[in-house]
Amino acid sequence: MSTFHDRTILLALAGSRAHGTASETSDVDLLGVAIPTRKEVFSVFHHFEQENDSKNLQGFTSCLTAAEQEVVSGSKLEGTVYSVQKFLHLAAMANPNMIELLFCRESEVRLVTRLGQLLRQARDLFITTKCRHTFGGYASNQLGRLRRHYRWHHDGPVGPPDRADYDLPTMARISKADVDAAEAAVQTQLDRWELDLNEVEPAVRIDVENRIAQTMAEWNLASDSEKWNAAARWIGLDDNLVEMIQQERHWRKANQEWHKYRRWMESRNPERARLEAEYGYDTKHGAHLVRLLRMGIEIISTGQVHVWRGDRDADELTAIRNGAWRYERLCEWADQTYAELEKIESVLPPNTDRDRVDQLCMHILEQGLALEDR
């Protein structure tokens, strides 16, 4: 019977070790692809999509270099191995982690079979303009998390919000069920006003989004709260009821913020907390978002994927991680670069050829299952 290790067709270093920004003691993270068993392919109840349990990844320790094995011996081996179907689905959506696994240097690959080589050889199939949104989106998420944690670190809530601060009585004047029903009705109206621009050509989409934003500003509907009020009145809610619900919504949002802050304080990574205390923000997040935005621009403008940053900007990324950029500089740079990424014209195709991806997937599965039958 084949083992999980036997069914893995591609395994490579991920994170800082794949980017060229690692120190000798940096964690060892892995990304990989495996063939499901025949039962997992055809069963109704037993499926395999990914494995990220550290205990089940220990079998890959023998694939590592001696230096990497020494690091793992003092910590634990982390990472994720995906089924070939899930990997190809994520790659077709231009998931940055999957793109990096396909384009990392051969020297970072720790295990590869003939079927794994087929994936690597087909990697250009997954380079589309979707990379604009995925690399930019990941970076935007990093920036949002960084800004939220910066705010909490410097001016976090001191306690749960008081209802009186929102001109609310101790007991709600309207039931939660009624608030939820009103919010659902308003959200339905807001959804009707939204345009689905995901399939629109990027240059046209950006222009349309800018025009919509300008129109909303002219109508004094720039903020989410103003849009919500307009939608509430559009469906006929009474002004007094709208005001009451908005007060409840603002208090509820503040209460959620308090609970998120508490969970963050209780579960903070010690190293991240040290960076925030020393530099005022999470510099590791900062280095990640700089790399993601730069990679996004490189891909969209040239079609080239540079996972290894050692001969490009690894020294600067390491310096950013070590606090070289002030928080204000990082945010300003990120906002400007994200806007630049959105405007770059690209010759890349808008989508992956799904038929070719399906053919690749079926071929690899058939070949992999045939090996299991031997």
XYZ file of C-alpha atoms in Angstrom:
374
model
C 0.000 0.000 0.000
C 1.392 3.403 -0.970
C 2.110 5.958 1.744
C 1.331 9.662 1.731
C 5.023 10.271 1.041
C 4.871 7.894 -1.964
C 1.872 9.742 -3.391
C 3.480 13.177 -3.108
C 4.653 14.295 -6.549
C 6.004 17.771 -5.754
C 7.385 19.300 -2.576
C 9.334 22.533 -2.161
C 10.397 25.078 0.401
C 7.995 27.958 0.937
C 8.102 31.282 2.755
C 11.336 33.095 3.489
C 13.491 30.112 2.466
C 11.948 30.190 -1.009
C 12.265 33.986 -1.213
C 15.897 34.225 -0.159
C 15.151 36.270 2.960
C 15.631 33.542 5.564
C 18.190 33.356 8.313
C 19.851 30.086 9.293
C 17.271 29.585 12.046
C 14.149 30.567 10.061
C 11.267 28.090 10.185
C 11.105 25.425 7.495
C 7.807 25.645 5.623
C 6.802 23.321 2.801
C 4.267 23.344 -0.005
C 3.435 20.246 -1.995
C 1.074 18.296 -4.220
C -0.078 14.696 -3.788
C -2.165 12.164 -5.688
C -5.267 11.063 -3.731
C -5.825 7.350 -3.286
C -8.344 5.633 -5.510
C -10.769 5.544 -2.583
C -10.363 9.292 -2.021
C -11.023 10.007 -5.700
C -14.203 7.920 -6.016
C -15.623 7.727 -2.488
C -18.732 9.614 -1.442
C -17.463 10.226 2.087
C -13.657 9.967 2.046
C -12.011 12.879 0.295
C -8.546 14.346 0.429
C -7.999 18.037 -0.273
C -4.999 18.981 1.815
C -2.757 17.876 4.657
C -1.250 20.403 7.041
C -0.964 18.450 10.281
C 2.658 18.785 11.365
C 2.704 15.203 12.650
C 1.769 13.877 9.226
C 4.403 16.031 7.519
C 7.286 14.689 9.595
C 7.850 11.948 7.018
C 9.254 14.593 4.680
C 12.103 15.437 7.052
C 14.353 13.035 5.137
C 13.896 15.207 2.025
C 15.470 18.223 3.732
C 19.084 19.298 3.820
C 21.129 18.619 6.944
C 20.863 22.280 7.984
C 17.085 22.255 7.512
C 16.774 19.014 9.460
C 18.658 20.608 12.332
C 16.185 23.518 12.407
C 13.217 21.148 12.310
C 14.656 19.054 15.140
C 14.268 22.049 17.456
C 10.783 23.056 16.312
C 8.349 21.365 13.944
C 7.937 20.937 10.221
C 5.074 23.058 8.905
C 3.367 23.437 5.572
C 0.566 22.119 3.387
C 0.359 19.358 0.798
C -2.639 19.692 -1.541
C -4.444 17.149 -3.654
C -3.653 17.655 -7.326
C -7.266 18.713 -7.977
C -7.276 21.417 -5.296
C -3.795 22.566 -6.226
C -4.744 23.030 -9.884
C -7.992 24.782 -8.949
C -6.095 27.263 -6.749
C -3.366 27.694 -9.368
C -6.013 28.429 -12.018
C -7.285 31.184 -9.702
C -3.698 32.557 -9.564
C -3.296 31.850 -5.844
C 0.134 33.341 -4.993
C 1.253 30.322 -2.945
C 0.497 27.924 -5.797
C 2.208 30.211 -8.315
C 5.296 30.314 -6.098
C 5.397 26.512 -5.862
C 5.321 26.267 -9.652
C 7.982 28.940 -10.193
C 10.382 28.469 -7.285
C 13.957 27.588 -8.191
C 14.959 23.958 -8.637
C 17.293 24.387 -5.662
C 14.255 24.899 -3.385
C 12.490 21.753 -4.650
C 12.882 18.911 -2.168
C 10.921 16.186 -3.940
C 9.682 15.909 -7.507
C 8.489 12.981 -9.597
C 7.795 12.734 -13.309
C 4.192 13.839 -12.643
C 5.415 16.692 -10.489
C 7.626 17.804 -13.353
C 4.548 17.921 -15.587
C 3.034 20.477 -13.213
C 6.194 22.575 -13.227
C 6.443 22.396 -17.025
C 2.853 23.647 -17.394
C 3.371 26.602 -15.055
C 3.001 29.328 -17.693
C -0.585 28.156 -18.155
C -1.469 29.812 -14.834
C 0.018 33.257 -15.430
C -2.948 35.488 -16.228
C -4.138 38.944 -15.317
C -5.821 37.350 -12.304
C -2.398 37.758 -10.688
C -3.153 41.479 -10.505
C -6.001 40.810 -8.123
C -4.522 37.903 -6.157
C -1.059 39.305 -5.480
C -2.539 42.778 -4.979
C -5.356 41.335 -2.880
C -3.022 39.385 -0.612
C -0.922 42.520 -0.167
C -4.032 44.590 0.544
C -5.084 42.073 3.198
C -1.624 42.313 4.762
C -1.890 46.101 4.793
C -5.375 46.016 6.304
C -4.232 43.650 9.045
C -1.135 45.762 9.642
C -3.161 48.974 9.944
C -5.671 47.344 12.271
C -2.942 45.986 14.543
C -1.121 49.329 14.445
C -4.297 51.027 15.618
C -4.802 48.465 18.353
C -1.163 48.663 19.433
C -1.179 52.465 19.736
C -4.799 53.188 20.617
C -6.601 49.967 21.443
C -9.972 49.991 23.234
C -9.648 50.108 27.014
C -12.848 48.199 27.655
C -16.139 47.032 26.155
C -18.193 49.869 24.590
C -20.886 51.432 26.742
C -24.320 51.626 25.117
C -24.777 55.085 26.607
C -21.896 56.344 24.455
C -24.084 55.584 21.430
C -27.187 57.254 22.880
C -28.671 53.848 23.533
C -30.570 52.706 26.626
C -29.249 49.801 28.659
C -31.898 47.544 27.141
C -32.404 47.643 23.369
C -35.596 49.359 22.230
C -35.824 47.050 19.243
C -35.324 43.303 19.310
C -32.288 41.688 17.741
C -34.593 39.709 15.455
C -36.141 42.950 14.134
C -32.709 44.533 13.659
C -31.490 41.453 11.793
C -34.570 41.421 9.562
C -34.192 45.121 8.720
C -30.480 44.693 8.012
C -31.174 41.734 5.732
C -33.725 43.764 3.761
C -31.315 46.698 3.455
C -28.476 44.390 2.382
C -30.696 42.912 -0.325
C -31.226 46.412 -1.702
C -27.512 47.205 -1.491
C -26.756 43.989 -3.405
C -29.168 45.086 -6.141
C -27.212 48.300 -6.519
C -23.871 46.510 -6.831
C -22.405 45.790 -10.246
C -20.508 42.546 -10.818
C -17.408 43.730 -12.653
C -15.232 40.656 -12.123
C -15.451 39.583 -15.758
C -15.026 43.106 -17.170
C -11.726 43.910 -18.886
C -9.445 45.442 -16.192
C -8.966 48.874 -17.779
C -12.743 49.243 -18.270
C -13.442 47.958 -14.761
C -11.126 50.502 -13.162
C -12.736 53.330 -15.137
C -16.250 52.192 -14.184
C -15.311 51.820 -10.507
C -13.814 55.318 -10.487
C -16.937 56.771 -12.083
C -19.170 55.000 -9.563
C -17.037 56.295 -6.667
C -17.211 59.828 -8.061
C -20.985 59.632 -8.494
C -21.423 58.284 -4.961
C -19.315 61.143 -3.610
C -21.434 63.691 -5.524
C -24.532 62.111 -3.990
C -22.930 62.245 -0.525
C -22.930 58.439 -0.415
C -19.191 57.896 -0.088
C -19.270 56.043 3.232
C -20.819 52.648 3.924
C -23.048 54.232 6.554
C -24.437 56.752 4.070
C -25.077 54.003 1.509
C -26.856 51.962 4.183
C -29.085 54.906 5.121
C -29.980 55.508 1.478
C -30.863 51.835 0.949
C -32.941 51.788 4.156
C -34.965 54.804 3.072
C -35.299 53.375 -0.450
C -37.122 50.301 0.913
C -39.374 52.514 3.042
C -37.958 52.291 6.561
C -39.008 55.134 8.851
C -36.284 57.724 9.593
C -36.582 57.173 13.357
C -36.247 53.427 12.868
C -33.237 53.938 10.581
C -31.524 56.113 13.182
C -32.270 53.618 15.963
C -30.939 50.691 13.926
C -27.843 52.634 12.922
C -27.087 53.378 16.580
C -27.460 49.668 17.370
C -25.231 48.793 14.398
C -22.517 51.221 15.502
C -22.559 49.850 19.032
C -22.516 46.264 17.751
C -19.567 47.062 15.492
C -17.661 48.600 18.411
C -18.462 45.564 20.537
C -17.157 43.236 17.823
C -14.020 45.371 17.586
C -13.500 44.996 21.336
C -13.793 41.209 21.189
C -11.420 41.016 18.202
C -8.947 43.190 20.099
C -9.154 40.937 23.151
C -8.589 37.804 21.063
C -5.628 39.488 19.360
C -4.096 40.471 22.695
C -4.529 36.959 24.097
C -3.164 35.107 21.061
C -0.413 37.418 19.813
C 2.663 35.755 18.409
C 5.504 36.701 20.809
C 7.859 37.579 17.946
C 5.217 39.754 16.267
C 4.504 41.463 19.585
C 8.223 42.172 19.983
C 8.394 43.739 16.513
C 5.359 45.931 17.243
C 6.834 47.031 20.551
C 10.192 47.858 18.960
C 9.107 49.400 15.642
C 5.486 50.386 16.225
C 4.075 47.941 13.665
C 4.464 44.350 12.453
C 7.490 44.724 10.183
C 7.215 41.094 9.040
C 3.778 41.841 7.599
C 5.321 44.935 6.038
C 8.029 42.972 4.235
C 5.433 40.460 2.984
C 3.212 43.105 1.437
C 6.168 44.840 -0.269
C 7.250 41.538 -1.826
C 3.723 40.660 -2.959
C 3.139 44.016 -4.627
C 6.508 43.933 -6.368
C 5.906 40.397 -7.593
C 2.449 41.408 -8.818
C 3.879 44.304 -10.833
C 6.614 42.076 -12.284
C 4.094 39.435 -13.361
C 1.546 41.799 -14.856
C 4.096 43.974 -16.675
C 6.506 41.255 -17.884
C 4.830 37.879 -17.389
C 7.846 36.798 -15.321
C 7.608 35.300 -11.821
C 10.577 35.954 -9.548
C 10.006 33.929 -6.391
C 13.680 34.039 -5.395
C 14.457 37.608 -4.360
C 18.119 36.993 -3.580
C 19.341 38.685 -6.743
C 16.677 41.385 -6.702
C 15.524 42.940 -3.425
C 16.111 40.356 -0.677
C 18.444 42.683 1.243
C 15.859 45.472 1.226
C 13.039 43.104 2.209
C 15.154 41.837 5.102
C 15.884 45.427 6.102
C 12.159 46.251 6.054
C 11.507 43.210 8.231
C 14.170 44.567 10.588
C 12.473 47.979 10.837
C 14.206 50.021 8.104
C 10.933 51.581 6.901
C 8.782 53.706 9.155
C 5.091 52.799 9.303
C 4.021 55.965 7.474
C 6.471 55.331 4.641
C 5.304 51.745 4.244
C 1.629 52.695 4.056
C 2.258 55.514 1.586
C 4.406 53.256 -0.610
C 1.829 50.440 -0.476
C -1.078 52.710 -1.444
C 0.857 54.194 -4.365
C 2.148 50.845 -5.602
C -1.256 49.180 -5.355
C -2.706 51.978 -7.486
C 0.136 51.474 -9.981
C -0.545 47.723 -10.135
C -4.221 48.388 -10.902
C -3.346 50.635 -13.864
C -0.646 48.570 -15.603
C -1.640 47.325 -19.032
C -0.813 43.676 -19.596
C -0.562 41.319 -22.550
C -1.352 38.336 -20.325
C -4.585 36.410 -20.941
C -7.437 37.228 -18.572
C -8.116 33.613 -17.591
C -6.503 30.198 -17.527
C -7.478 27.741 -20.263
C -9.738 25.511 -18.178
C -9.871 22.705 -20.732
C -6.087 22.394 -20.661
C -6.095 22.438 -16.854
C -8.728 19.695 -16.812
C -6.709 17.610 -19.277
C -3.580 18.048 -17.163
C -5.460 17.071 -14.012
C -7.028 13.968 -15.538
C -3.719 12.843 -17.018
C -1.894 13.189 -13.698
C -4.693 11.425 -11.798
C -4.852 8.563 -14.281
C -1.094 8.120 -14.231
C -0.957 8.377 -10.440
C -3.732 5.873 -9.867
C -2.135 3.484 -12.357
C 1.045 3.559 -10.262
C -1.031 2.771 -7.145
C -2.525 -0.277 -8.875
C 0.889 -1.835 -9.524
